[in-house]
GROMACS .gro file of C-alpha atoms in nm:
model
  497
    1MET     CA    1  12.991  10.686   7.612
    2GLY     CA    2  12.958  10.498   7.284
    3SER     CA    3  12.686  10.240   7.228
    4ILE     CA    4  12.759   9.871   7.267
    5HIS     CA    5  12.640   9.652   6.981
    6TYR     CA    6  12.548   9.292   7.056
    7GLU     CA    7  12.591   9.045   6.774
    8GLY     CA    8  12.260   8.882   6.684
    9ASN     CA    9  12.059   9.168   6.834
   10ASP     CA   10  12.083   9.437   6.569
   11ASN     CA   11  11.810   9.650   6.726
   12ILE     CA   12  11.953   9.658   7.077
   13HIS     CA   13  12.223   9.912   7.166
   14ILE     CA   14  12.309   9.976   7.530
   15THR     CA   15  12.479  10.310   7.591
   16SER     CA   16  12.478  10.291   7.970
   17PRO     CA   17  12.313  10.080   8.242
   18LEU     CA   18  12.144  10.401   8.357
   19ASP     CA   19  12.056  10.621   8.064
   20PRO     CA   20  11.785  10.881   8.152
   21GLU     CA   21  11.602  10.865   7.819
   22GLU     CA   22  11.613  10.487   7.801
   23PHE     CA   23  11.480  10.473   8.156
   24ARG     CA   24  11.199  10.711   8.063
   25ASN     CA   25  11.102  10.493   7.768
   26GLN     CA   26  11.113  10.167   7.963
   27ALA     CA   27  10.944  10.305   8.274
   28TYR     CA   28  10.639  10.414   8.073
   29LYS     CA   29  10.603  10.058   7.945
   30VAL     CA   30  10.642   9.905   8.289
   31VAL     CA   31  10.388  10.143   8.441
   32ASP     CA   32  10.142  10.047   8.168
   33PHE     CA   33  10.211   9.679   8.236
   34ILE     CA   34  10.151   9.718   8.612
   35ALA     CA   35   9.840   9.931   8.559
   36ASP     CA   36   9.696   9.665   8.328
   37TYR     CA   37   9.783   9.401   8.588
   38TYR     CA   38   9.579   9.583   8.852
   39LYS     CA   39   9.298   9.645   8.604
   40ASN     CA   40   9.272   9.273   8.529
   41ILE     CA   41   9.374   9.132   8.868
   42GLU     CA   42   9.035   8.974   8.941
   43GLN     CA   43   9.081   8.744   8.641
   44PHE     CA   44   9.362   8.555   8.817
   45PRO     CA   45   9.320   8.282   9.081
   46VAL     CA   46   9.391   8.461   9.407
   47LEU     CA   47   9.607   8.177   9.538
   48SER     CA   48   9.859   8.058   9.280
   49GLN     CA   49   9.767   7.712   9.149
   50VAL     CA   50  10.116   7.606   9.038
   51HIS     CA   51  10.312   7.311   9.179
   52PRO     CA   52  10.659   7.321   9.339
   53GLY     CA   53  10.935   7.353   9.082
   54TYR     CA   54  10.699   7.479   8.810
   55LEU     CA   55  10.921   7.767   8.699
   56ARG     CA   56  11.231   7.567   8.614
   57LYS     CA   57  11.013   7.315   8.430
   58THR     CA   58  10.828   7.573   8.220
   59LEU     CA   59  11.104   7.822   8.139
   60THR     CA   60  11.260   7.756   7.800
   61GLN     CA   61  11.569   7.948   7.910
   62GLN     CA   62  11.771   7.747   8.163
   63SER     CA   63  12.066   7.983   8.207
   64ALA     CA   64  12.131   8.356   8.196
   65PRO     CA   65  12.141   8.497   7.839
   66ASP     CA   66  12.473   8.606   7.692
   67ASP     CA   67  12.306   8.881   7.490
   68PRO     CA   68  12.050   9.139   7.602
   69GLU     CA   69  11.678   9.100   7.547
   70CYS     CA   70  11.434   9.381   7.480
   71LEU     CA   71  11.193   9.490   7.751
   72GLU     CA   72  10.893   9.368   7.552
   73SER     CA   73  11.036   9.015   7.555
   74ILE     CA   74  11.105   9.033   7.927
   75LEU     CA   75  10.751   9.150   8.004
   76ARG     CA   76  10.609   8.871   7.789
   77ASP     CA   77  10.800   8.625   8.005
   78VAL     CA   78  10.670   8.792   8.319
   79ASP     CA   79  10.319   8.747   8.185
   80ARG     CA   80  10.373   8.385   8.077
   81PHE     CA   81  10.586   8.250   8.359
   82VAL     CA   82  10.587   8.478   8.663
   83ILE     CA   83  10.225   8.586   8.701
   84PRO     CA   84  10.092   8.226   8.714
   85GLY     CA   85  10.318   8.171   9.015
   86ILE     CA   86  10.202   8.480   9.202
   87SER     CA   87   9.950   8.469   9.485
   88HIS     CA   88   9.783   8.802   9.425
   89TRP     CA   89   9.812   8.995   9.750
   90GLN     CA   90   9.654   9.304   9.596
   91SER     CA   91   9.350   9.114   9.467
   92PRO     CA   92   9.022   9.243   9.613
   93ASN     CA   93   8.949   8.878   9.697
   94PHE     CA   94   9.263   8.834   9.909
   95PHE     CA   95   9.152   8.778  10.269
   96ALA     CA   96   9.452   8.580  10.397
   97TYR     CA   97   9.716   8.658  10.661
   98PHE     CA   98   9.701   9.034  10.717
   99PRO     CA   99   9.682   9.285  10.432
  100SER     CA  100   9.984   9.415  10.249
  101SER     CA  101   9.794   9.719  10.136
  102SER     CA  102   9.945   9.928   9.862
  103SER     CA  103   9.820  10.243   9.693
  104SER     CA  104   9.897  10.468   9.401
  105ALA     CA  105  10.080  10.701   9.639
  106GLY     CA  106  10.271  10.411   9.792
  107LEU     CA  107  10.384  10.293   9.450
  108VAL     CA  108  10.487  10.645   9.346
  109GLY     CA  109  10.674  10.687   9.673
  110GLU     CA  110  10.851  10.355   9.614
  111MET     CA  111  10.950  10.471   9.266
  112LEU     CA  112  11.100  10.789   9.409
  113SER     CA  113  11.278  10.599   9.685
  114THR     CA  114  11.424  10.349   9.440
  115GLY     CA  115  11.495  10.617   9.184
  116PHE     CA  116  11.704  10.827   9.420
  117ASN     CA  117  11.870  10.506   9.541
  118VAL     CA  118  12.046  10.666   9.838
  119VAL     CA  119  12.186  10.466  10.127
  120GLY     CA  120  12.125  10.684  10.431
  121PHE     CA  121  12.320  10.497  10.698
  122ASN     CA  122  12.427  10.823  10.859
  123TRP     CA  123  12.317  11.184  10.829
  124VAL     CA  124  12.600  11.301  10.605
  125SER     CA  125  12.545  11.019  10.353
  126SER     CA  126  12.212  11.183  10.261
  127PRO     CA  127  12.074  11.444  10.504
  128ALA     CA  128  11.724  11.449  10.352
  129ALA     CA  129  11.684  11.073  10.403
  130THR     CA  130  11.751  11.107  10.774
  131GLU     CA  131  11.559  11.427  10.836
  132LEU     CA  132  11.254  11.319  10.636
  133GLU     CA  133  11.246  10.996  10.837
  134MET     CA  134  11.258  11.189  11.164
  135LEU     CA  135  10.973  11.404  11.036
  136VAL     CA  136  10.740  11.124  10.920
  137VAL     CA  137  10.780  10.913  11.235
  138ASP     CA  138  10.683  11.220  11.436
  139TRP     CA  139  10.387  11.287  11.205
  140PHE     CA  140  10.272  10.927  11.244
  141GLY     CA  141  10.325  10.938  11.620
  142GLU     CA  142  10.114  11.251  11.643
  143MET     CA  143   9.839  11.087  11.437
  144LEU     CA  144   9.841  10.798  11.686
  145LYS     CA  145   9.852  11.039  11.980
  146LEU     CA  146  10.161  10.868  12.112
  147PRO     CA  147  10.301  11.027  12.428
  148LYS     CA  148  10.548  11.307  12.360
  149CYS     CA  149  10.826  11.097  12.515
  150PHE     CA  150  10.825  10.878  12.199
  151LEU     CA  151  10.874  11.169  11.959
  152PHE     CA  152  11.176  11.367  11.844
  153SER     CA  153  10.968  11.681  11.886
  154GLY     CA  154  10.874  11.584  12.242
  155GLY     CA  155  11.199  11.717  12.381
  156GLY     CA  156  11.252  11.420  12.612
  157GLY     CA  157  11.507  11.233  12.406
  158GLY     CA  158  11.267  10.987  12.241
  159GLY     CA  159  11.230  10.921  11.871
  160GLY     CA  160  11.149  10.677  11.595
  161VAL     CA  161  11.306  10.484  11.310
  162LEU     CA  162  11.183  10.299  11.001
  163GLN     CA  163  11.299   9.940  11.001
  164GLY     CA  164  11.222   9.665  10.752
  165THR     CA  165  10.999   9.437  10.958
  166THR     CA  166  10.863   9.370  11.304
  167CYS     CA  167  11.123   9.092  11.333
  168GLU     CA  168  11.395   9.357  11.312
  169ALA     CA  169  11.217   9.589  11.556
  170ILE     CA  170  11.177   9.317  11.818
  171LEU     CA  171  11.534   9.191  11.777
  172SER     CA  172  11.677   9.541  11.804
  173THR     CA  173  11.483   9.627  12.120
  174LEU     CA  174  11.550   9.287  12.276
  175VAL     CA  175  11.925   9.332  12.227
  176ALA     CA  176  11.900   9.684  12.374
  177ALA     CA  177  11.707   9.554  12.676
  178ARG     CA  178  11.956   9.268  12.723
  179ASP     CA  179  12.264   9.489  12.721
  180GLN     CA  180  12.104   9.755  12.937
  181LYS     CA  181  12.015   9.497  13.203
  182LEU     CA  182  12.354   9.321  13.190
  183LYS     CA  183  12.534   9.651  13.237
  184VAL     CA  184  12.361   9.672  13.575
  185ILE     CA  185  12.370   9.310  13.696
  186GLY     CA  186  12.684   9.186  13.519
  187ARG     CA  187  12.731   8.994  13.195
  188ASP     CA  188  12.780   8.667  13.379
  189MET     CA  189  12.406   8.680  13.458
  190PHE     CA  190  12.304   8.644  13.093
  191SER     CA  191  12.190   8.283  13.142
  192LYS     CA  192  11.938   8.403  13.402
  193LEU     CA  193  11.754   8.656  13.182
  194VAL     CA  194  11.397   8.569  13.084
  195VAL     CA  195  11.185   8.680  12.787
  196TYR     CA  196  10.803   8.671  12.811
  197GLY     CA  197  10.523   8.643  12.557
  198SER     CA  198  10.190   8.465  12.522
  199ASP     CA  199  10.103   8.163  12.311
  200GLN     CA  200   9.949   8.416  12.070
  201THR     CA  201  10.258   8.637  12.041
  202HIS     CA  202  10.401   8.643  11.691
  203MET     CA  203  10.685   8.402  11.614
  204SER     CA  204  10.907   8.708  11.565
  205LEU     CA  205  10.966   8.714  11.940
  206GLN     CA  206  11.089   8.356  11.956
  207LYS     CA  207  11.307   8.409  11.651
  208ALA     CA  208  11.454   8.728  11.798
  209ALA     CA  209  11.524   8.549  12.125
  210GLN     CA  210  11.708   8.272  11.941
  211VAL     CA  211  11.918   8.519  11.743
  212ALA     CA  212  11.995   8.718  12.059
  213GLY     CA  213  12.129   8.405  12.227
  214PHE     CA  214  11.840   8.306  12.454
  215GLY     CA  215  11.777   7.934  12.496
  216GLU     CA  216  11.443   7.763  12.550
  217GLU     CA  217  11.498   7.771  12.926
  218ASN     CA  218  11.496   8.153  12.908
  219PHE     CA  219  11.180   8.190  12.699
  220ARG     CA  220  10.835   8.187  12.861
  221VAL     CA  221  10.521   8.121  12.658
  222ILE     CA  222  10.220   8.206  12.874
  223LYS     CA  223   9.898   8.025  12.789
  224THR     CA  224   9.589   8.228  12.698
  225THR     CA  225   9.224   8.125  12.719
  226LYS     CA  226   8.906   8.187  12.525
  227SER     CA  227   8.751   8.340  12.837
  228ASP     CA  228   9.007   8.622  12.804
  229SER     CA  229   8.955   8.640  12.424
  230PHE     CA  230   9.310   8.499  12.397
  231GLY     CA  231   9.466   8.812  12.541
  232LEU     CA  232   9.759   8.780  12.783
  233SER     CA  233   9.628   8.764  13.140
  234PRO     CA  234   9.805   9.002  13.383
  235THR     CA  235   9.750   8.744  13.658
  236SER     CA  236   9.921   8.473  13.453
  237LEU     CA  237  10.211   8.706  13.374
  238LYS     CA  238  10.251   8.799  13.740
  239MET     CA  239  10.256   8.433  13.843
  240ALA     CA  240  10.519   8.350  13.579
  241ILE     CA  241  10.740   8.638  13.693
  242GLN     CA  242  10.713   8.544  14.060
  243SER     CA  243  10.797   8.182  13.979
  244ASP     CA  244  11.106   8.289  13.783
  245ILE     CA  245  11.230   8.523  14.055
  246GLU     CA  246  11.195   8.247  14.313
  247LYS     CA  247  11.410   8.023  14.091
  248GLY     CA  248  11.681   8.287  14.060
  249PHE     CA  249  11.593   8.410  13.712
  250VAL     CA  250  11.589   8.778  13.613
  251PRO     CA  251  11.278   8.903  13.422
  252LEU     CA  252  11.395   9.105  13.121
  253TYR     CA  253  11.156   9.162  12.833
  254LEU     CA  254  10.783   9.138  12.759
  255CYS     CA  255  10.628   9.159  12.413
  256ALA     CA  256  10.264   9.269  12.439
  257THR     CA  257  10.047   9.259  12.128
  258ILE     CA  258   9.773   9.481  11.993
  259GLY     CA  259   9.604   9.256  11.734
  260THR     CA  260   9.753   8.906  11.746
  261THR     CA  261   9.797   8.711  11.425
  262SER     CA  262   9.562   8.424  11.505
  263THR     CA  263   9.256   8.610  11.633
  264ASN     CA  264   9.341   8.982  11.661
  265ALA     CA  265   9.344   8.954  12.040
  266VAL     CA  266   9.445   9.266  12.230
  267ASP     CA  267   9.665   9.228  12.535
  268PRO     CA  268   9.559   9.452  12.831
  269LEU     CA  269   9.848   9.689  12.790
  270ASP     CA  270   9.797   9.913  13.092
  271SER     CA  271   9.785   9.628  13.346
  272LEU     CA  272  10.072   9.439  13.187
  273CYS     CA  273  10.292   9.748  13.186
  274GLU     CA  274  10.221   9.809  13.555
  275ILE     CA  275  10.344   9.460  13.640
  276ALA     CA  276  10.645   9.500  13.413
  277GLN     CA  277  10.745   9.832  13.567
  278GLN     CA  278  10.734   9.679  13.915
  279ASN     CA  279  10.983   9.417  13.800
  280GLY     CA  280  11.216   9.624  13.583
  281ILE     CA  281  11.100   9.461  13.258
  282TRP     CA  282  11.135   9.625  12.915
  283VAL     CA  283  10.794   9.627  12.744
  284HIS     CA  284  10.774   9.625  12.367
  285VAL     CA  285  10.430   9.674  12.212
  286ASP     CA  286  10.381   9.492  11.882
  287ALA     CA  287  10.095   9.652  11.691
  288ALA     CA  288  10.220   9.539  11.350
  289TYR     CA  289   9.877   9.508  11.192
  290ALA     CA  290   9.629   9.691  11.415
  291GLY     CA  291   9.839   9.991  11.507
  292SER     CA  292   9.754  10.181  11.190
  293VAL     CA  293   9.380  10.190  11.259
  294CYS     CA  294   9.449  10.357  11.595
  295ILE     CA  295   9.481  10.688  11.409
  296CYS     CA  296   9.099  10.673  11.424
  297PRO     CA  297   8.983  10.815  11.760
  298GLU     CA  298   8.735  10.531  11.815
  299PHE     CA  299   9.020  10.279  11.818
  300ARG     CA  300   9.282  10.481  12.007
  301HIS     CA  301   9.178  10.332  12.343
  302PHE     CA  302   9.343  10.004  12.242
  303LEU     CA  303   9.677  10.181  12.295
  304ASN     CA  304   9.594  10.298  12.647
  305GLY     CA  305   9.894  10.221  12.863
  306VAL     CA  306  10.151  10.265  12.587
  307GLU     CA  307  10.293  10.555  12.784
  308LYS     CA  308  10.429  10.297  13.030
  309ALA     CA  309  10.600  10.088  12.758
  310ASN     CA  310  10.959  10.126  12.643
  311SER     CA  311  10.904  10.075  12.269
  312PHE     CA  312  10.619  10.048  12.020
  313SER     CA  313  10.607   9.933  11.658
  314LEU     CA  314  10.367   9.889  11.369
  315ASN     CA  315  10.400   9.795  11.003
  316ALA     CA  316  10.293  10.072  10.769
  317HIS     CA  317  10.325   9.814  10.489
  318LYS     CA  318  10.041   9.608  10.639
  319TRP     CA  319   9.746   9.846  10.676
  320PHE     CA  320   9.875  10.192  10.595
  321PHE     CA  321   9.886  10.177  10.215
  322THR     CA  322  10.265  10.178  10.201
  323ALA     CA  323  10.436   9.905  10.001
  324PRO     CA  324  10.674   9.673  10.193
  325ASP     CA  325  10.896   9.712  10.369
  326CYS     CA  326  10.823   9.982  10.626
  327CYS     CA  327  10.809   9.907  10.999
  328CYS     CA  328  10.778  10.209  11.229
  329LEU     CA  329  10.953  10.175  11.566
  330TRP     CA  330  10.933  10.435  11.842
  331LEU     CA  331  11.142  10.437  12.161
  332LYS     CA  332  11.135  10.641  12.478
  333ASP     CA  333  11.511  10.604  12.516
  334PRO     CA  334  11.686  10.542  12.183
  335SER     CA  335  12.022  10.562  12.360
  336ALA     CA  336  11.970  10.204  12.480
  337LEU     CA  337  11.944  10.100  12.115
  338ARG     CA  338  12.244  10.305  12.010
  339ASN     CA  339  12.457  10.170  12.293
  340SER     CA  340  12.399   9.816  12.168
  341LEU     CA  341  12.408   9.869  11.793
  342SER     CA  342  12.655  10.152  11.738
  343VAL     CA  343  12.985  10.079  11.564
  344ASN     CA  344  13.197  10.368  11.440
  345PRO     CA  345  13.481  10.274  11.204
  346SER     CA  346  13.724  10.544  11.098
  347TYR     CA  347  13.598  10.545  10.738
  348LEU     CA  348  13.259  10.674  10.858
  349GLU     CA  349  13.401  10.955  11.073
  350ASN     CA  350  13.263  11.300  10.984
  351LYS     CA  351  13.209  11.639  11.143
  352ALA     CA  352  12.827  11.609  11.157
  353THR     CA  353  12.844  11.289  11.361
  354ASP     CA  354  13.118  11.429  11.584
  355SER     CA  355  12.902  11.735  11.657
  356GLY     CA  356  12.635  11.518  11.822
  357GLU     CA  357  12.368  11.726  11.650
  358VAL     CA  358  12.248  11.463  11.403
  359VAL     CA  359  12.089  11.119  11.401
  360ASP     CA  360  12.286  10.839  11.240
  361TYR     CA  361  12.028  10.571  11.176
  362LYS     CA  362  12.288  10.297  11.129
  363ASP     CA  363  12.301  10.296  11.510
  364TRP     CA  364  11.928  10.230  11.538
  365GLN     CA  365  11.917   9.902  11.345
  366ILE     CA  366  12.097   9.573  11.285
  367THR     CA  367  12.221   9.643  10.933
  368LEU     CA  368  12.436   9.925  10.801
  369SER     CA  369  12.267   9.981  10.467
  370ARG     CA  370  11.914  10.112  10.465
  371ARG     CA  371  11.652  10.214  10.210
  372PHE     CA  372  11.491  10.557  10.176
  373ARG     CA  373  11.165  10.426  10.325
  374ALA     CA  374  11.062  10.767  10.456
  375MET     CA  375  10.999  10.888  10.102
  376LYS     CA  376  10.708  10.651  10.036
  377LEU     CA  377  10.552  10.702  10.380
  378TRP     CA  378  10.575  11.079  10.335
  379VAL     CA  379  10.416  11.058   9.989
  380VAL     CA  380  10.129  10.846  10.128
  381MET     CA  381  10.062  11.091  10.410
  382LYS     CA  382  10.076  11.395  10.185
  383SER     CA  383   9.874  11.238   9.903
  384TYR     CA  384   9.577  11.131  10.114
  385GLY     CA  385   9.583  11.331  10.436
  386VAL     CA  386   9.471  11.208  10.776
  387ALA     CA  387   9.097  11.240  10.705
  388ASN     CA  388   9.110  11.016  10.398
  389LEU     CA  389   9.342  10.764  10.562
  390ARG     CA  390   9.092  10.729  10.845
  391MET     CA  391   8.810  10.689  10.595
  392PHE     CA  392   8.994  10.409  10.411
  393LEU     CA  393   9.062  10.221  10.735
  394ARG     CA  394   8.707  10.260  10.859
  395SER     CA  395   8.572  10.123  10.532
  396HIS     CA  396   8.770   9.803  10.587
  397VAL     CA  397   8.638   9.765  10.940
  398LYS     CA  398   8.286   9.822  10.810
  399MET     CA  399   8.329   9.546  10.552
  400ALA     CA  400   8.457   9.310  10.821
  401LYS     CA  401   8.146   9.386  11.025
  402ILE     CA  402   7.932   9.299  10.723
  403PHE     CA  403   8.105   8.961  10.689
  404GLU     CA  404   8.070   8.900  11.063
  405GLU     CA  405   7.695   8.968  11.040
  406LEU     CA  406   7.659   8.732  10.745
  407VAL     CA  407   7.834   8.454  10.938
  408GLY     CA  408   7.610   8.519  11.237
  409ARG     CA  409   7.293   8.467  11.032
  410ASP     CA  410   7.390   8.114  10.929
  411GLU     CA  411   7.334   7.872  11.218
  412ARG     CA  412   7.584   7.627  11.071
  413PHE     CA  413   7.867   7.866  11.157
  414GLU     CA  414   8.001   8.051  11.456
  415VAL     CA  415   8.222   8.356  11.500
  416VAL     CA  416   8.487   8.205  11.726
  417VAL     CA  417   8.603   8.522  11.902
  418PRO     CA  418   8.465   8.876  11.912
  419ARG     CA  419   8.580   9.062  11.603
  420ASN     CA  420   8.849   9.321  11.649
  421PHE     CA  421   8.938   9.558  11.366
  422GLY     CA  422   8.923   9.393  11.020
  423LEU     CA  423   8.959   9.023  11.105
  424VAL     CA  424   8.671   8.776  11.139
  425CYS     CA  425   8.751   8.428  11.278
  426PHE     CA  426   8.480   8.175  11.200
  427ARG     CA  427   8.420   7.803  11.158
  428LEU     CA  428   8.163   7.542  11.068
  429LEU     CA  429   7.997   7.392  11.376
  430PHE     CA  430   8.010   7.021  11.450
  431SER     CA  431   7.951   6.851  11.784
  432GLU     CA  432   8.289   6.676  11.789
  433ILE     CA  433   8.601   6.893  11.788
  434ASP     CA  434   8.805   6.652  11.574
  435LYS     CA  435   8.533   6.637  11.311
  436SER     CA  436   8.490   7.013  11.326
  437ASN     CA  437   8.862   7.065  11.267
  438ALA     CA  438   8.870   6.820  10.978
  439MET     CA  439   8.564   6.971  10.807
  440ASN     CA  440   8.690   7.327  10.844
  441LEU     CA  441   9.024   7.223  10.698
  442LYS     CA  442   8.841   7.076  10.397
  443LEU     CA  443   8.629   7.389  10.364
  444LEU     CA  444   8.935   7.615  10.360
  445GLU     CA  445   9.114   7.394  10.109
  446ARG     CA  446   8.815   7.414   9.875
  447ILE     CA  447   8.787   7.791   9.915
  448ASN     CA  448   9.150   7.841   9.818
  449LYS     CA  449   9.150   7.580   9.542
  450SER     CA  450   8.857   7.759   9.378
  451GLY     CA  451   9.083   8.057   9.304
  452ARG     CA  452   8.789   8.286   9.381
  453ALA     CA  453   8.914   8.388   9.725
  454TYR     CA  454   9.210   8.326   9.953
  455MET     CA  455   9.183   8.282  10.330
  456THR     CA  456   9.412   8.132  10.593
  457HIS     CA  457   9.362   7.946  10.920
  458ALA     CA  458   9.469   7.944  11.284
  459MET     CA  459   9.468   7.688  11.565
  460VAL     CA  460   9.363   7.822  11.906
  461ALA     CA  461   9.261   7.619  12.210
  462GLY     CA  462   9.254   7.311  11.992
  463MET     CA  463   9.012   7.470  11.744
  464TYR     CA  464   9.082   7.498  11.372
  465LEU     CA  465   8.933   7.827  11.258
  466ILE     CA  466   8.923   8.019  10.931
  467ARG     CA  467   9.055   8.375  10.923
  468PHE     CA  468   8.887   8.634  10.701
  469SER     CA  469   9.106   8.943  10.696
  470VAL     CA  470   8.976   9.259  10.527
  471GLY     CA  471   9.224   9.529  10.429
  472GLY     CA  472   9.289   9.513  10.057
  473THR     CA  473   9.302   9.852   9.893
  474MET     CA  474   9.083   9.737   9.603
  475THR     CA  475   8.830   9.540   9.812
  476GLU     CA  476   8.468   9.657   9.799
  477GLU     CA  477   8.150   9.539   9.972
  478ARG     CA  478   8.056   9.330   9.670
  479HIS     CA  479   8.369   9.123   9.720
  480ILE     CA  480   8.271   9.056  10.081
  481VAL     CA  481   7.925   8.936   9.979
  482THR     CA  482   8.065   8.722   9.697
  483ALA     CA  483   8.319   8.564   9.930
  484TRP     CA  484   8.046   8.470  10.178
  485LYS     CA  485   7.836   8.316   9.904
  486LEU     CA  486   8.138   8.108   9.805
  487VAL     CA  487   8.181   7.992  10.166
  488GLN     CA  488   7.815   7.892  10.185
  489GLU     CA  489   7.825   7.716   9.849
  490LEU     CA  490   8.124   7.506   9.952
  491ALA     CA  491   7.982   7.445  10.299
  492ASN     CA  492   7.677   7.289  10.134
  493GLU     CA  493   7.911   7.045   9.960
  494ILE     CA  494   8.089   6.967  10.287
  495TYR     CA  495   7.762   6.882  10.462
  496LEU     CA  496   7.668   6.641  10.180
  497MET     CA  497   7.989   6.442  10.226
   0.00000   0.00000   0.00000
């Protein structure tokens, strides 16, 4: 193919949108740019300090260029305009939300996944994409000591799939549970189905319920208490179910959580599943953040009872060093999912699918198209091995313990709930709750405005608390100590107000 010359850009000739040698040349430059970004990441304010609409106001270019620009010019613009608007999730001083931990292996795996650029919606469209996914979900399941009934290799019909997010995993399983139940009781009973969660369950459940057609009258939010460490009480669940049955409703679906967003609460899975089984309820276990650390034997007990659940998911892109997006979902009976989500147009007919010997992952998710996520998860597992992955996770928990101990030594503060995993929830103490909430809000605002650290908050039982989440790949103990010194420094200012 001949080169295309662009008038006014004598040095730029494009031979093809995907030329191997041009890609090689540009990729080296981009890798250098990203490596330098990570090398200098601590120089940037962790939370972006820009104001809404900043980009359109600062960009000199207000419309797409007619002629091509060289990569060097593009990267200069990234440096000048994009980076100031980034909140640096990979900064060692990022303690907000939950981690989005990356790694060298995760980045390399992402490059391979994007480079191959296959769309493995069914087996025949790219056999390796499907079979590698089946392999890595089994590997991960074995690391977690999941019951054999959740694994392809278990022989019982179970298996796993890599979805984009927990939102997708919950929606998919909720739709499967809905259709499975309606097939038994009749579709005219849809308005009687009820979905259960606690007031600490992630908003993904409510969003999934809305998308799946459930109204507010079919959605139960069960209150939790500090005395139960904000875990879902089996007694409260049982009472809610009995009340619904008496009113003519049909209990359908329960989302139990291992590591809630606000406080990292752990729902008592075994007891909840017992109650659910007695009432024919599908149990989905959301372990989006905390599930990864359960590959460590000392944390595996948090999953006790999972053998009684119907489905289980975690986000490898949160705390398993795999860049987003990569949500692992395991099911005892994937046929329920396939029955709800399978559509087979004539243009996708093929002998492999007709044989019944292959998995077509398009039938395990909402969308048709799907990324080669298995590649990056496989590269992470192979690059580090189970022993090192456990070591990385344990180091984060150790650093969280250090921060928890530092908070405990300062009588002006309290740790609001017992620490689970890598999250510490703390607050300044004041006698009046309203004043306490206002002062902690001011403290958090000052922490984040400083640019030296980034933390987020939660409201539980009327208390405004500050969340300190440890899980960044580049975070070291010195960053924990420095962050605590910052908190104390700003707390001194708050007390002088």
